[in-house]
mmCIF file of C-alpha atoms in Angstrom:
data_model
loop_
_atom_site.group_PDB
_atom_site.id
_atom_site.type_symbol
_atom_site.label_atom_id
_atom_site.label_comp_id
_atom_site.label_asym_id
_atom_site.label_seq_id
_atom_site.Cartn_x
_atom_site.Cartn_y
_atom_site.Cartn_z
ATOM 1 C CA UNK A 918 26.015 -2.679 32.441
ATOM 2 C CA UNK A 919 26.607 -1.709 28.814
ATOM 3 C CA UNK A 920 26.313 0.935 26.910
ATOM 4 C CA UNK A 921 22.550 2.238 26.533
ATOM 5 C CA UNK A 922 20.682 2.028 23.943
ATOM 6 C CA UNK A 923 17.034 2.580 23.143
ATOM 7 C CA UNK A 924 14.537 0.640 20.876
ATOM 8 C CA UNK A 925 11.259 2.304 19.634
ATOM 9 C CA UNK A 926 8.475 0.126 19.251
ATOM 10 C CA UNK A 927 10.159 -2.899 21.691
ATOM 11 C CA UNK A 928 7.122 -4.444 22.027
ATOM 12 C CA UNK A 929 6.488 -5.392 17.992
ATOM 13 C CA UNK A 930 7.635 -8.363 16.490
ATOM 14 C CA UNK A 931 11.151 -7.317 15.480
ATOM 15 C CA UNK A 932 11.667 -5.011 18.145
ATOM 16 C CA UNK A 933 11.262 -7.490 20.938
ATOM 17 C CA UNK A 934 13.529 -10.060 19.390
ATOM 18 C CA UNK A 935 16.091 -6.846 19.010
ATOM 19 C CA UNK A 936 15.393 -6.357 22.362
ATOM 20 C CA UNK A 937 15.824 -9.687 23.649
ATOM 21 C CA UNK A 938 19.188 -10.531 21.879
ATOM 22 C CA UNK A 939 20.599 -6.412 23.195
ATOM 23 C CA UNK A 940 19.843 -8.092 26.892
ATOM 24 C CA UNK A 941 21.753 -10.816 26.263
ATOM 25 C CA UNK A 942 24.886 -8.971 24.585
ATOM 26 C CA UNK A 943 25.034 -7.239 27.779
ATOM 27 C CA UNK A 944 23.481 -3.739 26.394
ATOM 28 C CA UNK A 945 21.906 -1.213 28.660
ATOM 29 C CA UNK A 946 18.232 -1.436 27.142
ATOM 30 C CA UNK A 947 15.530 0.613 26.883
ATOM 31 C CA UNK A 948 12.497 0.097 25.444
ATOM 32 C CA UNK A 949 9.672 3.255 24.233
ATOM 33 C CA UNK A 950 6.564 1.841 22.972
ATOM 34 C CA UNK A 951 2.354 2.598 24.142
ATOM 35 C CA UNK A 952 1.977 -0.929 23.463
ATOM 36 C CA UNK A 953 -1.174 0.400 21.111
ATOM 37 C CA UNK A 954 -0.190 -2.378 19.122
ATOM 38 C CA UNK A 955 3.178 -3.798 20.717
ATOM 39 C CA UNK A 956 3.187 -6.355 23.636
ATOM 40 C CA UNK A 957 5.649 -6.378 26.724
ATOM 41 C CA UNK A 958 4.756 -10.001 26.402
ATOM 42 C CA UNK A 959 7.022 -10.341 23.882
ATOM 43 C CA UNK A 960 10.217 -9.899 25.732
ATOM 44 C CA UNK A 961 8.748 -10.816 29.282
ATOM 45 C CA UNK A 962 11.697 -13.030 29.579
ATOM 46 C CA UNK A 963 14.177 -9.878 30.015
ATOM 47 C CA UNK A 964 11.974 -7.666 31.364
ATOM 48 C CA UNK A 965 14.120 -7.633 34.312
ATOM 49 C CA UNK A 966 16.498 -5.708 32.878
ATOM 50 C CA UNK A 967 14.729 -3.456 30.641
ATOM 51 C CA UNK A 968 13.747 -0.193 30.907
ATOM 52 C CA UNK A 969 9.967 0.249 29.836
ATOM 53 C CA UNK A 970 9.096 4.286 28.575
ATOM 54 C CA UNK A 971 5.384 3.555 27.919
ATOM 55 C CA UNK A 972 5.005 6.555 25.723
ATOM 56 C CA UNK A 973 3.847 7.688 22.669
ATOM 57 C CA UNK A 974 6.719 7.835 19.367
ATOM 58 C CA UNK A 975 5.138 10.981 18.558
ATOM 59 C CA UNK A 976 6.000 12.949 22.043
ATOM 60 C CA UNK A 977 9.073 14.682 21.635
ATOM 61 C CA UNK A 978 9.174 15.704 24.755
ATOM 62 C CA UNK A 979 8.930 12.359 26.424
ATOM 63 C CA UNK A 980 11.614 10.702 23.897
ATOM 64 C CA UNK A 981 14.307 13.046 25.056
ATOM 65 C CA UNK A 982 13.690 11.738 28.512
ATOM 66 C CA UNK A 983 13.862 8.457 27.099
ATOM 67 C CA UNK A 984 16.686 9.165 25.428
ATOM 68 C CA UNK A 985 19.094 10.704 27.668
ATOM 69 C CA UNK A 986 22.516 9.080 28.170
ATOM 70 C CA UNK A 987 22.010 6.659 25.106
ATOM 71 C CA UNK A 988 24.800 6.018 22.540
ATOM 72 C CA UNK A 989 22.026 4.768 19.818
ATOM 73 C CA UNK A 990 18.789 5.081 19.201
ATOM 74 C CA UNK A 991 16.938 2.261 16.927
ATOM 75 C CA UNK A 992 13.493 3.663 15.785
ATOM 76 C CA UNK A 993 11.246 0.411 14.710
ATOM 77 C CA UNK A 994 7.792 1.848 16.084
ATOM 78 C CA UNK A 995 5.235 2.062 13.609
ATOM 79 C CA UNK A 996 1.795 0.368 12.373
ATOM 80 C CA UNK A 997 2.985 -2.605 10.726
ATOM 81 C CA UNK A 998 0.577 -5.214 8.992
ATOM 82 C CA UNK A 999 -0.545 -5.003 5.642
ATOM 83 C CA UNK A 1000 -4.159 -4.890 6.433
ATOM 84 C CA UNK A 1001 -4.089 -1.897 8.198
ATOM 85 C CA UNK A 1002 -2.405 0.225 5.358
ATOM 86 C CA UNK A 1003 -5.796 -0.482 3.626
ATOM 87 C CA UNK A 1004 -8.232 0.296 6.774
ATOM 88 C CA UNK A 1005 -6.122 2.747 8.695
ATOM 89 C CA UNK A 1006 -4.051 4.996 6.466
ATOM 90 C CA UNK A 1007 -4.585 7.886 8.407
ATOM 91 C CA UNK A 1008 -2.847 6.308 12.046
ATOM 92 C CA UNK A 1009 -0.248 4.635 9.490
ATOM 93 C CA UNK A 1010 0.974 8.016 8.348
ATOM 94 C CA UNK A 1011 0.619 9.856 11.737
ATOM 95 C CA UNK A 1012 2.766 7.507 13.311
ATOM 96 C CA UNK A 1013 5.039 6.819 10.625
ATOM 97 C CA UNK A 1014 5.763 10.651 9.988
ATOM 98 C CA UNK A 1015 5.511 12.544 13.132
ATOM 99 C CA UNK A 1016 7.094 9.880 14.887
ATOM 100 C CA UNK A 1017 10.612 9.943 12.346
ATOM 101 C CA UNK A 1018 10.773 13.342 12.681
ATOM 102 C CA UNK A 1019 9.956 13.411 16.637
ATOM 103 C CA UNK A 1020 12.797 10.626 16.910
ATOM 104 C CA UNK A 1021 15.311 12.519 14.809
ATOM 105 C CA UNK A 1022 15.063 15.714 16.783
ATOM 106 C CA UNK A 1023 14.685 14.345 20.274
ATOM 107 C CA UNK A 1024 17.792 12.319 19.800
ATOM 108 C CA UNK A 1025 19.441 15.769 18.525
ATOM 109 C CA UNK A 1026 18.149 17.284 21.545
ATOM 110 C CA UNK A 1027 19.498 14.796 23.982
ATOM 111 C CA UNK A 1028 22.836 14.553 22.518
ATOM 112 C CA UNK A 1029 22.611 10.880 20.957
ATOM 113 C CA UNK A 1030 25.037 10.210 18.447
ATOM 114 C CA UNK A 1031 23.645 7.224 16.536
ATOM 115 C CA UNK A 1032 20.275 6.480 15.206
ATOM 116 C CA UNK A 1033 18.984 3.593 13.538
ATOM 117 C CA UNK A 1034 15.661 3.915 11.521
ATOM 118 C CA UNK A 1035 13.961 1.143 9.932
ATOM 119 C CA UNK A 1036 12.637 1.488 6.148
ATOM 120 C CA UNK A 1037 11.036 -1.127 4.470
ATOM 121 C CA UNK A 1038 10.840 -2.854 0.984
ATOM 122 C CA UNK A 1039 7.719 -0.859 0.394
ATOM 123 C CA UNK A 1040 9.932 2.001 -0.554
ATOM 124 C CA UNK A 1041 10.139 1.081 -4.222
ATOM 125 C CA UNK A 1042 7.032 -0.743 -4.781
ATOM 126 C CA UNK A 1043 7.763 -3.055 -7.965
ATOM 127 C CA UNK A 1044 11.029 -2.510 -8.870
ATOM 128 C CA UNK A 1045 12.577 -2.670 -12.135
ATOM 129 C CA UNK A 1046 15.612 -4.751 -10.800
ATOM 130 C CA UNK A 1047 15.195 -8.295 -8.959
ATOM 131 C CA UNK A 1048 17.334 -8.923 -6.911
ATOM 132 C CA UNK A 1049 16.580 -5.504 -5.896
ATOM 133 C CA UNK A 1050 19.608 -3.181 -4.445
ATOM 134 C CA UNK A 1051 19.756 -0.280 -2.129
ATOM 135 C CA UNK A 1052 20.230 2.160 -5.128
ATOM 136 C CA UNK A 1053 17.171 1.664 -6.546
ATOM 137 C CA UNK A 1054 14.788 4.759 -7.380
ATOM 138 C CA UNK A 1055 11.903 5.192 -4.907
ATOM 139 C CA UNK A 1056 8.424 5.561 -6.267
ATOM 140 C CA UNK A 1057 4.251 6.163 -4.678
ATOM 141 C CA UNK A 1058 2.372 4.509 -7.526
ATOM 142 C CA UNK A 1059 -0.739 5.877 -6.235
ATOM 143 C CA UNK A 1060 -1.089 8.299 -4.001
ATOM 144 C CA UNK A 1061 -5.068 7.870 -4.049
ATOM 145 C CA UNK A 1062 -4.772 3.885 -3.076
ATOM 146 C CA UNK A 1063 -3.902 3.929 1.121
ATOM 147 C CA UNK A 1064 -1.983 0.804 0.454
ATOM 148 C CA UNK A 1065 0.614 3.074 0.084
ATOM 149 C CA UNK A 1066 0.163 4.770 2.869
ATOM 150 C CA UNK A 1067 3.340 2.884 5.006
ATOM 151 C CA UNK A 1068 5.349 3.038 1.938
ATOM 152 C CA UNK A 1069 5.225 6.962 1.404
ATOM 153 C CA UNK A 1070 5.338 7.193 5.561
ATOM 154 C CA UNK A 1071 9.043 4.980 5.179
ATOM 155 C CA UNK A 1072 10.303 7.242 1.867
ATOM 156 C CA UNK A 1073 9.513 10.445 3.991
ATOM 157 C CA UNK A 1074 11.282 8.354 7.113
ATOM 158 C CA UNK A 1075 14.700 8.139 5.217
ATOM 159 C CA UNK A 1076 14.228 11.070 3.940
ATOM 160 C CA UNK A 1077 14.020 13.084 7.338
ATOM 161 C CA UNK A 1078 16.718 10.028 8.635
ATOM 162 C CA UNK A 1079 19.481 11.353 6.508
ATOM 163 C CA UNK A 1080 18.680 15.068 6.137
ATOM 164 C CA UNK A 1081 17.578 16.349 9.747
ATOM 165 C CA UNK A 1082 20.352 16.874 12.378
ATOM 166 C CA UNK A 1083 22.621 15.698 9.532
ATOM 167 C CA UNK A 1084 25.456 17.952 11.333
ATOM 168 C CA UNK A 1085 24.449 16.388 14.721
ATOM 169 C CA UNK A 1086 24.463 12.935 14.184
ATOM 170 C CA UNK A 1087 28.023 10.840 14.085
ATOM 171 C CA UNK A 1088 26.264 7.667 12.424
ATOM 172 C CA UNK A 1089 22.579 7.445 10.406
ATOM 173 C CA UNK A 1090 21.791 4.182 9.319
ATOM 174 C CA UNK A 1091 18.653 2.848 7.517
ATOM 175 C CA UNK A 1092 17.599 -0.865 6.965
ATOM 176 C CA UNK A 1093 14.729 -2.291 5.135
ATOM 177 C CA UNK A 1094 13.780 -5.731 6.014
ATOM 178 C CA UNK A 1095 12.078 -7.468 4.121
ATOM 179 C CA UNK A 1096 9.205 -10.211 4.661
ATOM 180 C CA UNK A 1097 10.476 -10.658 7.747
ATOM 181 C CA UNK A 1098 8.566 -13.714 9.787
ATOM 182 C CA UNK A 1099 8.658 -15.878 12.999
ATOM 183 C CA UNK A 1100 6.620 -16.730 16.072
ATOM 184 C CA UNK A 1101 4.646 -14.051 17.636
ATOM 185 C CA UNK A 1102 4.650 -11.898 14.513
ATOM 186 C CA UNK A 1103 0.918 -10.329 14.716
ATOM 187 C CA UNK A 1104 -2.004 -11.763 12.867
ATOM 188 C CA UNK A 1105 -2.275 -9.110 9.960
ATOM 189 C CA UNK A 1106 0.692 -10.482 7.873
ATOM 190 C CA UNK A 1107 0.880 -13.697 5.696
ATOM 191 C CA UNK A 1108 2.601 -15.933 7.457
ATOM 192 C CA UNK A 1109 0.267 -16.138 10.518
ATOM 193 C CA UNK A 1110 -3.027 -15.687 7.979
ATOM 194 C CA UNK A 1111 -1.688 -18.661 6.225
ATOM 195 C CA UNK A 1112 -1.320 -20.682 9.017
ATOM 196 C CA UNK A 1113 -4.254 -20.069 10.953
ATOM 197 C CA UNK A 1114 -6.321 -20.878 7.646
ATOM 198 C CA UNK A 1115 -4.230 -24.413 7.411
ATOM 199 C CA UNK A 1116 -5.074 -25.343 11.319
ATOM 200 C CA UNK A 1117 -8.639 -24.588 10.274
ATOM 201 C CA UNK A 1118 -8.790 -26.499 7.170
ATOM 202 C CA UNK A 1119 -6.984 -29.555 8.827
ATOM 203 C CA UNK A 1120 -9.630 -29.717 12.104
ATOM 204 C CA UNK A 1121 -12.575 -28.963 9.584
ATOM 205 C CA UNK A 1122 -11.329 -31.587 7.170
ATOM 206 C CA UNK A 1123 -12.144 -29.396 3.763
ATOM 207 C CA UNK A 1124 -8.649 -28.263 2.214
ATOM 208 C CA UNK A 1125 -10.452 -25.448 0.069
ATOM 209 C CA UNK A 1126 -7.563 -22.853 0.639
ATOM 210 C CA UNK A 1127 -8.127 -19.583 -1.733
ATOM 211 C CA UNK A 1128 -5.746 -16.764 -1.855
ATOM 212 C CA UNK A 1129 -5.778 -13.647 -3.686
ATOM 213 C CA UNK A 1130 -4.586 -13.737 -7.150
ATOM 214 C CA UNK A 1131 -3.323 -16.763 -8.354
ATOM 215 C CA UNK A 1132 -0.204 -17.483 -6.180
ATOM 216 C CA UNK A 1133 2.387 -16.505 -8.904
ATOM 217 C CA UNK A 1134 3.637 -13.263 -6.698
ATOM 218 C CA UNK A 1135 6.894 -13.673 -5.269
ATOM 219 C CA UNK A 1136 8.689 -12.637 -2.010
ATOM 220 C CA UNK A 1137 11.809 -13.577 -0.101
ATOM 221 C CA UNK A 1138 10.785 -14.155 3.889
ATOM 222 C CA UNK A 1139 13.964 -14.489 6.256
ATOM 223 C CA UNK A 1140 13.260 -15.900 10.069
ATOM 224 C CA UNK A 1141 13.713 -13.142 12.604
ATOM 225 C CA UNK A 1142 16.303 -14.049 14.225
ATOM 226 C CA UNK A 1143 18.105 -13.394 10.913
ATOM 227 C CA UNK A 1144 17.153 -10.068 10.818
ATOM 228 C CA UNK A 1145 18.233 -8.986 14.299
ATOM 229 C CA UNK A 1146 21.098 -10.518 13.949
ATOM 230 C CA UNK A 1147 21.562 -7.890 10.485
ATOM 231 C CA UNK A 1148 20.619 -4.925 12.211
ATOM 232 C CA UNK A 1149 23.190 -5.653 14.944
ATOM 233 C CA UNK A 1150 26.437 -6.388 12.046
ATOM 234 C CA UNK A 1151 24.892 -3.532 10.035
ATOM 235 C CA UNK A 1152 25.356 -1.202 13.483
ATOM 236 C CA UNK A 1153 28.756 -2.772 13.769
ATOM 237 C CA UNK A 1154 30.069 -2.831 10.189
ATOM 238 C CA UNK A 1155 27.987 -0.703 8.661
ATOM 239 C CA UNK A 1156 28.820 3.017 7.123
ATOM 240 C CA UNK A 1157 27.130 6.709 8.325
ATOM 241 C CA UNK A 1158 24.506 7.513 6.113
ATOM 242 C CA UNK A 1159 23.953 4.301 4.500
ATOM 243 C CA UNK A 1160 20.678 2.146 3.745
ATOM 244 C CA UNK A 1161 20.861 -1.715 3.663
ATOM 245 C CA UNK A 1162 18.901 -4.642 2.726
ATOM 246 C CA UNK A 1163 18.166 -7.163 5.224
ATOM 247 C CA UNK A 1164 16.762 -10.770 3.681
ATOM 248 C CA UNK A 1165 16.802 -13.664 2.258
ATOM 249 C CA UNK A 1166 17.630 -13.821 -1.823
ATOM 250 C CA UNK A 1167 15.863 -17.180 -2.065
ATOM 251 C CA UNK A 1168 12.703 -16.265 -4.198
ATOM 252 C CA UNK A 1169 9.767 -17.618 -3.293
ATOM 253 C CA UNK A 1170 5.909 -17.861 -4.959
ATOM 254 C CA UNK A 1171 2.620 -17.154 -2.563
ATOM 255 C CA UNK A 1172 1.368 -20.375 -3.687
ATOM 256 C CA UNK A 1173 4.493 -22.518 -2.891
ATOM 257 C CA UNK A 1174 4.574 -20.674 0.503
ATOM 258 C CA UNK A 1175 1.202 -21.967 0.879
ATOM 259 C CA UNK A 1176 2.126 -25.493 -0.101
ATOM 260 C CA UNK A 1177 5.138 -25.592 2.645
ATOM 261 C CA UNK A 1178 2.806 -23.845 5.222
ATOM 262 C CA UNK A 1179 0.172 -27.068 4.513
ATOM 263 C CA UNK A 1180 2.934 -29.766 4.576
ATOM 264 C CA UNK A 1181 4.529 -28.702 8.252
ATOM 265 C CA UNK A 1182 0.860 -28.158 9.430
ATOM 266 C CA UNK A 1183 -0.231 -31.943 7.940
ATOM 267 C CA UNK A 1184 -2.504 -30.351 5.338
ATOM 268 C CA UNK A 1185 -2.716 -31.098 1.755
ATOM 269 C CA UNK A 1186 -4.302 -27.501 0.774
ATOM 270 C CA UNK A 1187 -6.487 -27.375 -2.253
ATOM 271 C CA UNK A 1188 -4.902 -23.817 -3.567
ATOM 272 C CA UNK A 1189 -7.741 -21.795 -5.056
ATOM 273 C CA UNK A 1190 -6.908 -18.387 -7.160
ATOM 274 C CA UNK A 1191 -8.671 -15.569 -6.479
ATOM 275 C CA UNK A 1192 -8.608 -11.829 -7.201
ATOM 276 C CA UNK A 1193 -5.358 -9.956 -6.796
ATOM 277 C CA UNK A 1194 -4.922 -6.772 -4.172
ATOM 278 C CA UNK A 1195 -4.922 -4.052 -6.075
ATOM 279 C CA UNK A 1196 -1.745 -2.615 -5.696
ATOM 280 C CA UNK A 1197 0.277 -5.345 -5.004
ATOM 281 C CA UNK A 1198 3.386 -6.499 -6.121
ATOM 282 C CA UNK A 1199 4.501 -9.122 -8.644
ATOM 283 C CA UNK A 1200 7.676 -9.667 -7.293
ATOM 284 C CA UNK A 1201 10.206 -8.890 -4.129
ATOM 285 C CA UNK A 1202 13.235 -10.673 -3.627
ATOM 286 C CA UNK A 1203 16.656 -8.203 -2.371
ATOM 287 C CA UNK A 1204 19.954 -7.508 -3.178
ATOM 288 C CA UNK A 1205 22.145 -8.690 -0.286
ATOM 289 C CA UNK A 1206 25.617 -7.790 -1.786
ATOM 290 C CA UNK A 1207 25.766 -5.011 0.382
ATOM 291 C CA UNK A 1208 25.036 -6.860 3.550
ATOM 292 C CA UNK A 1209 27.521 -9.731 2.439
ATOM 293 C CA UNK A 1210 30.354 -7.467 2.621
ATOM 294 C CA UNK A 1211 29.939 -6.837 6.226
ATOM 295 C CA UNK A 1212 29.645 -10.508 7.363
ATOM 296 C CA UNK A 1213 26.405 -11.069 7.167
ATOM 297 C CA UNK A 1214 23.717 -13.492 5.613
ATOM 298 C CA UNK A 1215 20.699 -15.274 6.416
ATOM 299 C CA UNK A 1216 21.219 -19.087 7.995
ATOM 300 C CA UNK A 1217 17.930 -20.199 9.265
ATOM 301 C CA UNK A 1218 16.527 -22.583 7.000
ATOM 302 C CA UNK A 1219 13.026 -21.554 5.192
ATOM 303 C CA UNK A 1220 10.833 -24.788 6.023
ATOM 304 C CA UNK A 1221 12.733 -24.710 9.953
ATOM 305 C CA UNK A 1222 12.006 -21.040 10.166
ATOM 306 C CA UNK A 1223 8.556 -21.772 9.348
ATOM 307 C CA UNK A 1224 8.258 -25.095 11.150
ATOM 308 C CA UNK A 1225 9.401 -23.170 14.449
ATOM 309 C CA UNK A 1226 6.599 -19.941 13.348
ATOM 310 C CA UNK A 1227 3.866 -22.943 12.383
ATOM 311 C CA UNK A 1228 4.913 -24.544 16.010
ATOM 312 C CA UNK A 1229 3.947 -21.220 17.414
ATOM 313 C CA UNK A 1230 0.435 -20.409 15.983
ATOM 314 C CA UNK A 1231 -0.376 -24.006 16.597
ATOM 315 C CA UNK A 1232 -0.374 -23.370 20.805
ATOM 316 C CA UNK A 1233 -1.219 -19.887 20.640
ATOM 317 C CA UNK A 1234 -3.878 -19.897 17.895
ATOM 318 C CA UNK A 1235 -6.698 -19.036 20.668
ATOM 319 C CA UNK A 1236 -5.199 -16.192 21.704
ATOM 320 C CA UNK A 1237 -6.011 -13.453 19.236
ATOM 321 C CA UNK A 1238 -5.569 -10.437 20.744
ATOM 322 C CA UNK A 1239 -8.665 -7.561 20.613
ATOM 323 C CA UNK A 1240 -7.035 -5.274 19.649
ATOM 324 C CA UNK A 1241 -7.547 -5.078 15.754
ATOM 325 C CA UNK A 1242 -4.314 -3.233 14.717
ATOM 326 C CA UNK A 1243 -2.476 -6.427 15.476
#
């Protein structure tokens, strides 16, 4: 066996491609997650040889068990999905907050010397530079709108990331991915919304397809596999006490997402503007200069990335799980 290492939240989306791809490197893997929202599912196929802590982010006590005898910690747990930082702000926070700092001090306590916390782009909102890199100011727009409510959890996450157990800790890392997408991703984000809607519209033969605003909002979405495959050369490569940007730079409007989502499905979508979220943002695409330097950038194609998510939906689309945080 390798060395150990221990993923928070291995049973989310990116967490259980993480954990799937540490198996195969040959790491010693460990997974902590209540599977409140996460699924074991998800990496079912080396389940074998992982270690399952089915505990709560927010128990110290049971993280430093978890964490004993690990060389790095990578914290991913947290409630993801943009529809529950409208409808549950409160379990967004709670998690996001006392879990960083129960992380940060439980790895302290059990003598880890790396930890890995993931940020997100949320952190700066609309930013005043696109592409957008690392060094840009952070900002809460509103603290009275709970949209923000995983953005202000991930400012306070770096925050207590690079100034708790600073003495302890011989490498801090942060990453924010952003629009990250692939198979088994939830059903609270884009991607999966969009699809869903296009396998409806095809069966029910009416292509009315509205979206909210009208489809001129950009973001830059980069396959998973992408993504884990950044974390691991930013672990690698990557400095102590650094934040990177993990993406795609190709730019991208809602609507033309849309309009590739009908294609692969077989769908010509009638794309009907709506009203925008309020407190949404006009445009996301990041800075990947930093990642560059370390080897890294994204290769799997848009349209196959989203062929291979569409592919996905398609056999599993009568499967929504219960449970409405995913």
């Amino acid at each position: 066996m390798g060395e150990r290492i221990v993923v928070t939240g291995g049973g989310g989306f990116i967490g259980a491609h993480l954990v799937k791809r540490l198996v195969h490197d040959g790491w010693d893997v460990a997974v902590v997650d209540n599977m409140v929202r996460g699924d074991a599912s998800r990496f079912a196929e080396v389940a074998d040889d992982v270690r399952l802590y089915t505990c709560d982010v927010r128990d110290q006590d049971a993280l430093e068990s978890a964490f004993a005898g690990a060389e790095v910690v990578m914290h991913l747990a947290a409630i993801n999905g943009t529809e529950n930082f409208y409808t549950q702000p409160e379990l967004v926070l709670d998690v996001g907050l006392r879990g960083a700092l129960a992380v940060v001090n439980a790895g302290r306590a059990a003598n880890v010397p790396d930890v890995v916390l993931a940020s997100t782009a949320e952190v700066y909102q609309t930013p005043s530079i696109v592409p957008t890199p690392e060094t840009i100011p952070l900002m809460l727009p509103d603290s009275l709108n709970p949209r923000y409510s995983y953005g202000g959890s991930k400012i306070v996450t770096e925050l207590i990331a690079f100034n708790y157990a600073q003495e302890h800790y011989r490498k801090v890392q942060v990453f924010r991915p952003h629009n990250v997408f692939g198979p088994n991703m939830g059903w609270k984000h884009v991607e999966p919304q969009f699809i869903l809607r296009a396998l409806a519209a095809q069966d029910a033969g009416d292509a009315a397809f509205p979206i909210q605003g009208d489809g001129s909002e950009t973001r830059s979405f980069c396959y998973v596999d992408d993504v884990v495959q950044g974390i691991l050369t930013m672990y690698a490569n990557g400095g102590h006490r650094e934040v990177y940007h993990i993406g795609s730079d190709v730019e991208l409007s809602i609507r033309n997402l849309a309009e590739r989502i009908g294609r692969i499905v077989g769908v010509d979508l009638d794309i009907q503007p709506g009203e925008a979220a309020f407190g949404g943002t006009p445009r996301r695409c990041p800075d990947i200069t930093k990642m560059r330097a370390l080897g890294w950038s994204p290769e799997v194609d848009l349209d196959e990335g989203l062929a291979r998510t569409v592919a996905w939906y398609r056999e599993n689309r009568d499967v929504k799980p219960a449970n409405d945080l995913m």
